[in-house]
XYZ file of C-alpha atoms in Angstrom:
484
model
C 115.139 90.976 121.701
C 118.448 89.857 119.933
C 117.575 90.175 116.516
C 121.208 91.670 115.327
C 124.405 90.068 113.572
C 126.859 91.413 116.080
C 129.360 90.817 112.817
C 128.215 93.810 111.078
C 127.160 96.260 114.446
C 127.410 100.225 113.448
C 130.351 101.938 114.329
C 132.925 98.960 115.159
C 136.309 99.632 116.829
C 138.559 97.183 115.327
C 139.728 99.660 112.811
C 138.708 102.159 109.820
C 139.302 99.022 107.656
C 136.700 96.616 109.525
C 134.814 99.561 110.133
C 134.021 100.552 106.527
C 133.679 96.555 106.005
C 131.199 96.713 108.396
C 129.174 99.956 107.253
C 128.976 98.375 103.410
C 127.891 95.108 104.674
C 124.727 97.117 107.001
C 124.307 99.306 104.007
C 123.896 95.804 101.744
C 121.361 94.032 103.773
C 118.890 97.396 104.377
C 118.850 98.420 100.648
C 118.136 94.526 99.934
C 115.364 94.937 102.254
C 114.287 98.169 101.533
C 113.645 97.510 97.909
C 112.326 94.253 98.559
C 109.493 95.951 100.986
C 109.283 98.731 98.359
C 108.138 96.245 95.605
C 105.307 94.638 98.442
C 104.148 97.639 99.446
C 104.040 99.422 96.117
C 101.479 96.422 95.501
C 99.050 97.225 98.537
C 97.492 99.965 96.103
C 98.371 98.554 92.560
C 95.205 97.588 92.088
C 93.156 100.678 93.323
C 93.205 102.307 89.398
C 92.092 99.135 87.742
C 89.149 98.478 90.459
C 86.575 100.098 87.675
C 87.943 97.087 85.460
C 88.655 94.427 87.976
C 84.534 95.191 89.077
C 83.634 94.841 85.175
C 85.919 91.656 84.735
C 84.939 89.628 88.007
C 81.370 91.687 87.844
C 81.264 92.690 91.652
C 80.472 95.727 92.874
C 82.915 98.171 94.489
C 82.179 97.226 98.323
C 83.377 94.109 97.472
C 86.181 95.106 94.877
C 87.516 96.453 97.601
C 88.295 93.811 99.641
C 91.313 93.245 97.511
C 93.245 95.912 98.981
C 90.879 95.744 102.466
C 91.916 92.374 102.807
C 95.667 92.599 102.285
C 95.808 95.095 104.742
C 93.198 92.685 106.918
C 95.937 89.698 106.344
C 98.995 91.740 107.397
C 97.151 93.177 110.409
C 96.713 89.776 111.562
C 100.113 88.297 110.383
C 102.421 91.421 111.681
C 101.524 90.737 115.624
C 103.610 87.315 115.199
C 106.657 89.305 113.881
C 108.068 90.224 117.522
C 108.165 86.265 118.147
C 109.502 85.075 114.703
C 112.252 88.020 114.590
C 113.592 86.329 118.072
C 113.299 82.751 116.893
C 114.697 83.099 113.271
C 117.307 84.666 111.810
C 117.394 87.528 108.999
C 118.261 85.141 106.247
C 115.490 83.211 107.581
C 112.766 85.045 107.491
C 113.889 87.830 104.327
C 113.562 83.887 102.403
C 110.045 83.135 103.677
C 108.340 86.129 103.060
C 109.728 86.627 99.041
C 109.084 83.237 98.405
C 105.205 83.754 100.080
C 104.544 87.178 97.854
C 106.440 85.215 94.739
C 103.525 82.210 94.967
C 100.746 85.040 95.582
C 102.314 87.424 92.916
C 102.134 84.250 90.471
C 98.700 83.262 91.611
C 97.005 86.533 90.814
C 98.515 87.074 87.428
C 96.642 83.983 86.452
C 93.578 84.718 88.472
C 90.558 83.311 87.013
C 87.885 84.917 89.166
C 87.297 87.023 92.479
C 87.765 83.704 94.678
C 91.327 83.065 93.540
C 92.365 87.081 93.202
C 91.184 87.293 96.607
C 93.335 84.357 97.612
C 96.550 85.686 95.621
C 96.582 89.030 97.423
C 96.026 87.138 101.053
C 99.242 84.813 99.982
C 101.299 88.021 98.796
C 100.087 90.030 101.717
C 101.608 87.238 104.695
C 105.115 87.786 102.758
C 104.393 91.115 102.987
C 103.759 91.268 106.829
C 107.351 89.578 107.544
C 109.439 91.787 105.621
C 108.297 95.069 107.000
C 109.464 94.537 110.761
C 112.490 93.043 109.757
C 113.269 95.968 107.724
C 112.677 98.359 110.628
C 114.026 96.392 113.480
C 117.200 95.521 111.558
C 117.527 99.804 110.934
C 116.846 100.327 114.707
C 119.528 97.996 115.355
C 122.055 98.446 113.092
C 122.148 102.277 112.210
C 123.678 104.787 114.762
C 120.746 107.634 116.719
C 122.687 110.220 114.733
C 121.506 108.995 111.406
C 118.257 106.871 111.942
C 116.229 109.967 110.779
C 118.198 109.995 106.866
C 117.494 106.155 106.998
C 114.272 105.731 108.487
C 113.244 108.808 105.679
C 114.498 106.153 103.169
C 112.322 103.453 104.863
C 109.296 105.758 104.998
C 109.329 106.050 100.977
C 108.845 102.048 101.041
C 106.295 102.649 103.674
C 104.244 105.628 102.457
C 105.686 106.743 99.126
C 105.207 103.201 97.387
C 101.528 103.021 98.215
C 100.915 106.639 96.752
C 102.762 105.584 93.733
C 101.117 102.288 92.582
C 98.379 103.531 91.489
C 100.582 105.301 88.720
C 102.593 102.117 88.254
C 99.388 100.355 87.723
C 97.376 102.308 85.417
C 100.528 103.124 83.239
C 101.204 99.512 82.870
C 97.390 97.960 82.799
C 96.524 100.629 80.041
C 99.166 99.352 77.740
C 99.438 96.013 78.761
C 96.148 94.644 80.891
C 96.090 94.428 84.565
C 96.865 91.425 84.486
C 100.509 92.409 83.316
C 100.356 94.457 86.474
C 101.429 91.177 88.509
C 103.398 89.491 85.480
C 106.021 92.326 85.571
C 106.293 92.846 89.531
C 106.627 88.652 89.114
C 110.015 89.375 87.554
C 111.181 92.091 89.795
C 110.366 90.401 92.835
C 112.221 86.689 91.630
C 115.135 89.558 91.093
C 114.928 90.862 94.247
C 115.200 87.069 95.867
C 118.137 86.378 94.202
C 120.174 89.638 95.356
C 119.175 88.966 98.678
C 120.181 85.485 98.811
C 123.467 86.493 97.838
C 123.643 89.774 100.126
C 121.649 88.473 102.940
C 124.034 86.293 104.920
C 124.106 87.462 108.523
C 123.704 84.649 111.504
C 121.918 87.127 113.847
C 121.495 85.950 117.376
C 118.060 83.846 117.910
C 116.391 82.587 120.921
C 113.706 79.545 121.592
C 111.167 82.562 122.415
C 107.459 80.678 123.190
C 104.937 80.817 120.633
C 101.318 81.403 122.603
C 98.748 79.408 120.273
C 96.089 81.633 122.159
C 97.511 84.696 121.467
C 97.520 83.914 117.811
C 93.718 83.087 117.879
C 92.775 86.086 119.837
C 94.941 88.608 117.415
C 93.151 86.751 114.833
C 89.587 87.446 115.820
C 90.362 90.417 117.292
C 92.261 92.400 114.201
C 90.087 90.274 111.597
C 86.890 91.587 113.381
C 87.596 95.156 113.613
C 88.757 94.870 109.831
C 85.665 93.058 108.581
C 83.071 95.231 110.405
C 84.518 98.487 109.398
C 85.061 97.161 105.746
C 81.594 96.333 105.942
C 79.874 99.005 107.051
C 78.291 100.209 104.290
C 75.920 97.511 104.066
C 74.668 97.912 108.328
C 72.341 101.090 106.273
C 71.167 98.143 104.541
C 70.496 96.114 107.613
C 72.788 93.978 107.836
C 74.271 92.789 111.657
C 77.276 90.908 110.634
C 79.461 93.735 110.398
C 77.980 95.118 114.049
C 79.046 91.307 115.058
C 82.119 91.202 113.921
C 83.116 94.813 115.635
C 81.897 93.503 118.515
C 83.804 90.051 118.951
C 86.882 92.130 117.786
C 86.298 94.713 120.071
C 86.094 91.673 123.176
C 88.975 89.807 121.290
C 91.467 92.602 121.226
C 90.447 93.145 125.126
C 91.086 89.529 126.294
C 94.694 89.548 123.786
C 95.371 92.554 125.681
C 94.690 91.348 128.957
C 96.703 88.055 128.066
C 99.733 89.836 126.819
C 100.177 91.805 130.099
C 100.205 88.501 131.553
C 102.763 87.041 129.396
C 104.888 89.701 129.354
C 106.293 89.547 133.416
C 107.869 86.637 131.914
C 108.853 87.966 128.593
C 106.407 85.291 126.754
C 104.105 87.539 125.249
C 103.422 87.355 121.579
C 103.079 91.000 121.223
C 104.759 92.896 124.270
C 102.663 96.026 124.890
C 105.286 97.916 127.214
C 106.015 100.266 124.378
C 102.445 102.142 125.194
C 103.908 102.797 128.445
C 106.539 105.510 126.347
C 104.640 109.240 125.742
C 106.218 109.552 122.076
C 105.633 106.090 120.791
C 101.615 107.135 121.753
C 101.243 110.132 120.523
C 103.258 109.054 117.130
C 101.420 106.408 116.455
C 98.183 108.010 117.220
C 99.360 110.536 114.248
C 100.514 107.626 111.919
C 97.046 106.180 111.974
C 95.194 108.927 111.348
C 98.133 109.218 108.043
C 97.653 105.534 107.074
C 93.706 105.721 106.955
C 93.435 108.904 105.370
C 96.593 108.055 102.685
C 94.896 104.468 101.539
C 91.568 105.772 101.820
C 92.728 108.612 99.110
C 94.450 106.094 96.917
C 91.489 104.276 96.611
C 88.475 106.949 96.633
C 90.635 109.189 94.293
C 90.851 107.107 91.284
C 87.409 105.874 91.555
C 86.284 109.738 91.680
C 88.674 110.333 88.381
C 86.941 107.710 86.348
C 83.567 107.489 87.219
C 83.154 111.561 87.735
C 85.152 113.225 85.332
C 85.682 110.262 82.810
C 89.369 110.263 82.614
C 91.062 106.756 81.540
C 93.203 104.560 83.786
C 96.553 105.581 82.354
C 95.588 109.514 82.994
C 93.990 108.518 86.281
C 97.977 107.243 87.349
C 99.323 109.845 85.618
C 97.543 112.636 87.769
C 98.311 110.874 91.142
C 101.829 110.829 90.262
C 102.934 114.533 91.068
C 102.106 113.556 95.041
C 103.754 110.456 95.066
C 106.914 111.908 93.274
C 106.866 115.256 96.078
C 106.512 112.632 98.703
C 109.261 110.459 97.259
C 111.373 113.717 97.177
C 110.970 115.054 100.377
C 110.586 111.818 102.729
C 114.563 111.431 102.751
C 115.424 115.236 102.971
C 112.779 115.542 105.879
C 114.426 112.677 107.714
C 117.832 114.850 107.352
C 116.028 117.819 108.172
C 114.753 115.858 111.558
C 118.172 114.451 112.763
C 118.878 118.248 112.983
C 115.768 119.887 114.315
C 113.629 116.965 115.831
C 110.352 116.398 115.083
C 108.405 118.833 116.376
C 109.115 121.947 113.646
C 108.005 118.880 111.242
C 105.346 117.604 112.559
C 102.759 120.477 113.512
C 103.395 122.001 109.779
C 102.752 118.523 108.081
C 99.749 117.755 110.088
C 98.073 120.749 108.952
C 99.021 120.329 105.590
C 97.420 116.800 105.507
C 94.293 117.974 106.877
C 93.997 120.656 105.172
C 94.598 118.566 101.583
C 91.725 116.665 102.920
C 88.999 119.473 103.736
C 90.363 120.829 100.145
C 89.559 117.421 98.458
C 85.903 117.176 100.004
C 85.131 120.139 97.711
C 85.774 118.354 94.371
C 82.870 118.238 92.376
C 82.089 116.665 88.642
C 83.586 119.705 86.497
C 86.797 120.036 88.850
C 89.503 120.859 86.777
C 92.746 118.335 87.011
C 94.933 121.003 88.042
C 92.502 121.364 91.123
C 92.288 117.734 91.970
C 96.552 117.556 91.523
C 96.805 120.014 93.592
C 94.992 119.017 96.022
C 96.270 115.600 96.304
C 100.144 117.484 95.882
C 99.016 119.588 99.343
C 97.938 116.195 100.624
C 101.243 114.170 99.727
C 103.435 117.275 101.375
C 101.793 116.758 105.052
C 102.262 112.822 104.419
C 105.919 113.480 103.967
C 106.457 115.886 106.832
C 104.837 113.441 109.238
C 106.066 109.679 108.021
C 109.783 110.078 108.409
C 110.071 111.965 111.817
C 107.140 109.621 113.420
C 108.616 106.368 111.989
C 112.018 107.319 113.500
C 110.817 108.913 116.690
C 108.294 106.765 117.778
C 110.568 103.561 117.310
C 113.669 105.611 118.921
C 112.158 106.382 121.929
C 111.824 102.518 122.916
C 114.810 100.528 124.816
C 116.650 98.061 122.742
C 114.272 95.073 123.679
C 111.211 96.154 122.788
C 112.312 97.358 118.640
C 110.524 94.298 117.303
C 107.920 94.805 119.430
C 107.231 98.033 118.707
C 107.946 97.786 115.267
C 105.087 94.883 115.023
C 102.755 97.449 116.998
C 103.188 99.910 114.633
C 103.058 98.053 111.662
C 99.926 96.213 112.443
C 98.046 99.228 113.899
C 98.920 101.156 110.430
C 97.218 98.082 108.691
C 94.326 98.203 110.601
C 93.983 101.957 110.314
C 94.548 101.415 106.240
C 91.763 98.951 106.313
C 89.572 101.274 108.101
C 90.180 104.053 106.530
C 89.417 102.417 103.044
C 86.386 100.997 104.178
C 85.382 104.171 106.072
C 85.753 106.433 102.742
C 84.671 103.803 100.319
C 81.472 103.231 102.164
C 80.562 107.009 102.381
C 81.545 107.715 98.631
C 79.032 104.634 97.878
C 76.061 106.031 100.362
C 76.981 109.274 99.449
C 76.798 108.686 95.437
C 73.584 106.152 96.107
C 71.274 109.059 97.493
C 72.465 111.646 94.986
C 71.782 109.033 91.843
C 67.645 109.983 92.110
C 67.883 113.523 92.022
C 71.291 114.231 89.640
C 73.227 112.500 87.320
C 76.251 109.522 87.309
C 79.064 111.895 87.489
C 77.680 114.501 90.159
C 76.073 111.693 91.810
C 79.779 110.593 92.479
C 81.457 113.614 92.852
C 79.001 114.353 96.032
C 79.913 110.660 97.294
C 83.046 111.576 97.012
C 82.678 114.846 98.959
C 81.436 112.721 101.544
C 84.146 110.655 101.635
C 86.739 113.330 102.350
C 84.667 115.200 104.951
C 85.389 111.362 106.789
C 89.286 112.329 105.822
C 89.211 115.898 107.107
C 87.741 114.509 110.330
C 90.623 112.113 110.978
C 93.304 114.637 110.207
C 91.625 117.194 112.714
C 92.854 114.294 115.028
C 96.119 114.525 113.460
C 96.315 118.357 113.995
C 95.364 117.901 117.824
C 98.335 115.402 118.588
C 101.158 117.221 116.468
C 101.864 119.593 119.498
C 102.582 116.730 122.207
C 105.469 115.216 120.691
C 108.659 115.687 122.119
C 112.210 115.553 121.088
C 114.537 112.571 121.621
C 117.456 113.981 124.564
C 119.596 112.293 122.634
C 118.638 114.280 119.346
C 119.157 117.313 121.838
């Protein structure tokens, strides 16, 4: 993989001059990224506050409210697995172009939205943008930025990655109580046509690119394999029902994802595959990702469930429902770049074990919320929650991707981008649909609010499972010998 403008490589040796040249141009095309993916991601969740709203406006219910942020996450999960080949074949400029002018047309799209149909639409246009610029952000940090220093940068990139999605809900709620939700997409319009502008004018680099091969059948089976896991687990709620379709589709994902599997180890002897799976081969890229799953599911499962809980159990409005899930994303936002400091020195283990206890314990904690739960409670709990998040993003991001050769960066970073998707996706669908089963046996023998409160009980035990998982892997990873 050549994806890297050999103009602006970190350090250079033709002089302090060049050399500071060189470090403000690197420093230039990252934050141009960075806050580029920071306004994409920070919309993955936007909508989670004004669901309660979005269900009254578009009258749906919330299984299939929920498909908004389900299937953003089910659109990137099937989009990212291309990124290895199109961060070969194009250049930075390239592809940083494509993907803000796709989340512009989607961003436009949903602020005019006229129904479910064409909301749904919007947020699968804004979510293939999204999908491009992630990679490229971490594959042009893996390539650019120096061992010594990828943890202080990579805890930057982690508050696009995990910080932005705890935070929209606040963003949301404080704008679509003032302004309508609709405003929610007319303001992150503007700051996104912004954000194209500076990086046309920052973003100039003529990285290296090569003819790689595009394999049309690796597309298709990504496609059906990703899209079917997605779609069964975001519909499982309705197999108590009796539904099959959602036992179909886990099944022809399950076979899809076998046979891509089975063709990319085939491909990649020849370095053709669309998404080169050599980077499972590496102990700390496995176990990290393993951990950043179980983060992902249990993080946009939270920002979904939570609000819901808020509004529907203790009758709080939208503004005070983004209010009281700001304190987490702030602490996260705080801590994610003085963790990946913190790492650079002391690795990741001394970081990780703490942070995965923290998360699961923020989850067991939340599964005992009930319908007179004070605030406080709930904002601490989620606070507790947000802590573990930031002790595990940074050094995971950096030490998962760090412990892969050179080649395999954009490989890796589309593995772990689409995997986190997928795992976001799940994890939604997995708490959503036990809050709803949860809440729909209660309703006969209590009322609304405890009705949802126990739903949402349920829906946490789900979390505190998955960070039990978390808890187990924490003590296998290693540190980096060239950390040491």
């Amino acid at each position: 993989m050549t994806n890297v403008d050999h103009r602006e490589q970190l350090p250079t040796k033709k002089g302090p001059a060049h050399a500071g040249a060189s470090t403000r141009g690197v420093a230039s095309v990252i934050a141009v990224l960075a806050v580029s993916a920071l306004i994409m991601i920070l919309n993955e969740t936007v909508l989670s506050v004004v669901l309660p709203q979005l269900m009254e406006d578009f009258r749906v219910a919330a299984t299939t409210a929920q498909w908004l942020t389900t299937g953003f996450m089910l659109t990137m999960a099937v989009v990212i697995p291309t990124t290895g080949f199109l961060l070969q074949r194009f250049t930075t400029r390239t592809l940083f172009t494509a993907a803000l002018v796709l989340f512009i047309a989607g961003t436009a799209l949903a602020a005019v939205a006229s129904g479910f149909a064409v909301m749904l639409l919007a947020r699968v246009i804004q979510a293939c943008g999204t999908a491009i610029i992630l990679p490229l952000l971490m594959t042009t940090t893996l390539t650019t930025v120096p061992v010594a220093y990828r943890g202080t940068v990579m805890g930057l990139n982690s508050v696009v990655i995990s910080v932005a999605p705890a935070i929209g809900p606040t963003v949301s709620g404080l704008v679509a109580e003032s302004l309508g939700w609709r405003w929610v997409f007319g303001l992150m319009l503007v700051v996104s046509l912004v954000a194209f502008v500076i990086g046309v004018v920052f973003i100039r680099a003529a990285n290296e690119t090569r003819r790689a091969p595009l394999d049309v059948l690796s597309v298709v089976l990504s496609a059906f394999g990703f899209g079917g896991l997605v779609y069964g687990l975001a519909s499982v709620g309705a197999v108590v029902e009796g539904a099959w379709a959602p036992v179909l589709a886990l099944v022809v994902g399950v076979v899809a994802l076998v046979l891509f599997a089975v063709r990319q180890r085939s491909l990649q002897r020849n370095d053709a595959a669309l998404l080169d799976l050599r980077p499972f081969a590496v102990h700390n890229f496995r176990v990290s990702l393993a951990i950043v799953v179980v983060c992902m599911a249990t993080m946009l499962g939270t920002v979904v469930v939570l609000p819901i809980y808020l509004q529907n159990g203790l009758g709080v409005s939208i503004l005070t429902t983004g209010l009281l899930l700001l304190p987490g994303g702030l602490v996260q936002g705080v801590l994610s770049p003085v963790i990946g400091r913190v790492y650079d020195r002391v690795g990741p283990r001394p970081l990780v074990i703490p942070g995965a206890l923290l998360l699961c314990g923020g989850q067991w904690w939340l599964s005992t919320v009930g319908a007179d739960t004070g605030l406080g409670t709930v904002v601490a709990m989620h606070v507790v929650f947000c802590v573990g998040m930031a002790m595990l993003m940074t050094p995971l991001m950096t030490l998962s991707l760090s412990s892969l050769p050179r080649r395999l960066y954009g490989h890796g970073s589309a593995i772990m981008n689409t995997l986190q998707q997928l795992a976001g996706a799940a994890g939604t669908a997995l708490l959503i649909a036990a809050m709803s089963i949860g809440a729909a046996t209660a309703a006969g023998s209590v009322g609304p609010a405890e009705a949802q409160a126990l739903g949402t009980q349920d829906a946490f035990v789900i979390g505190g499972c998955l960070g039990v998982v978390a808890v187990l892997c924490a003590p296998f990873v290693r540190r980096l010998r060239a950390d040491a």
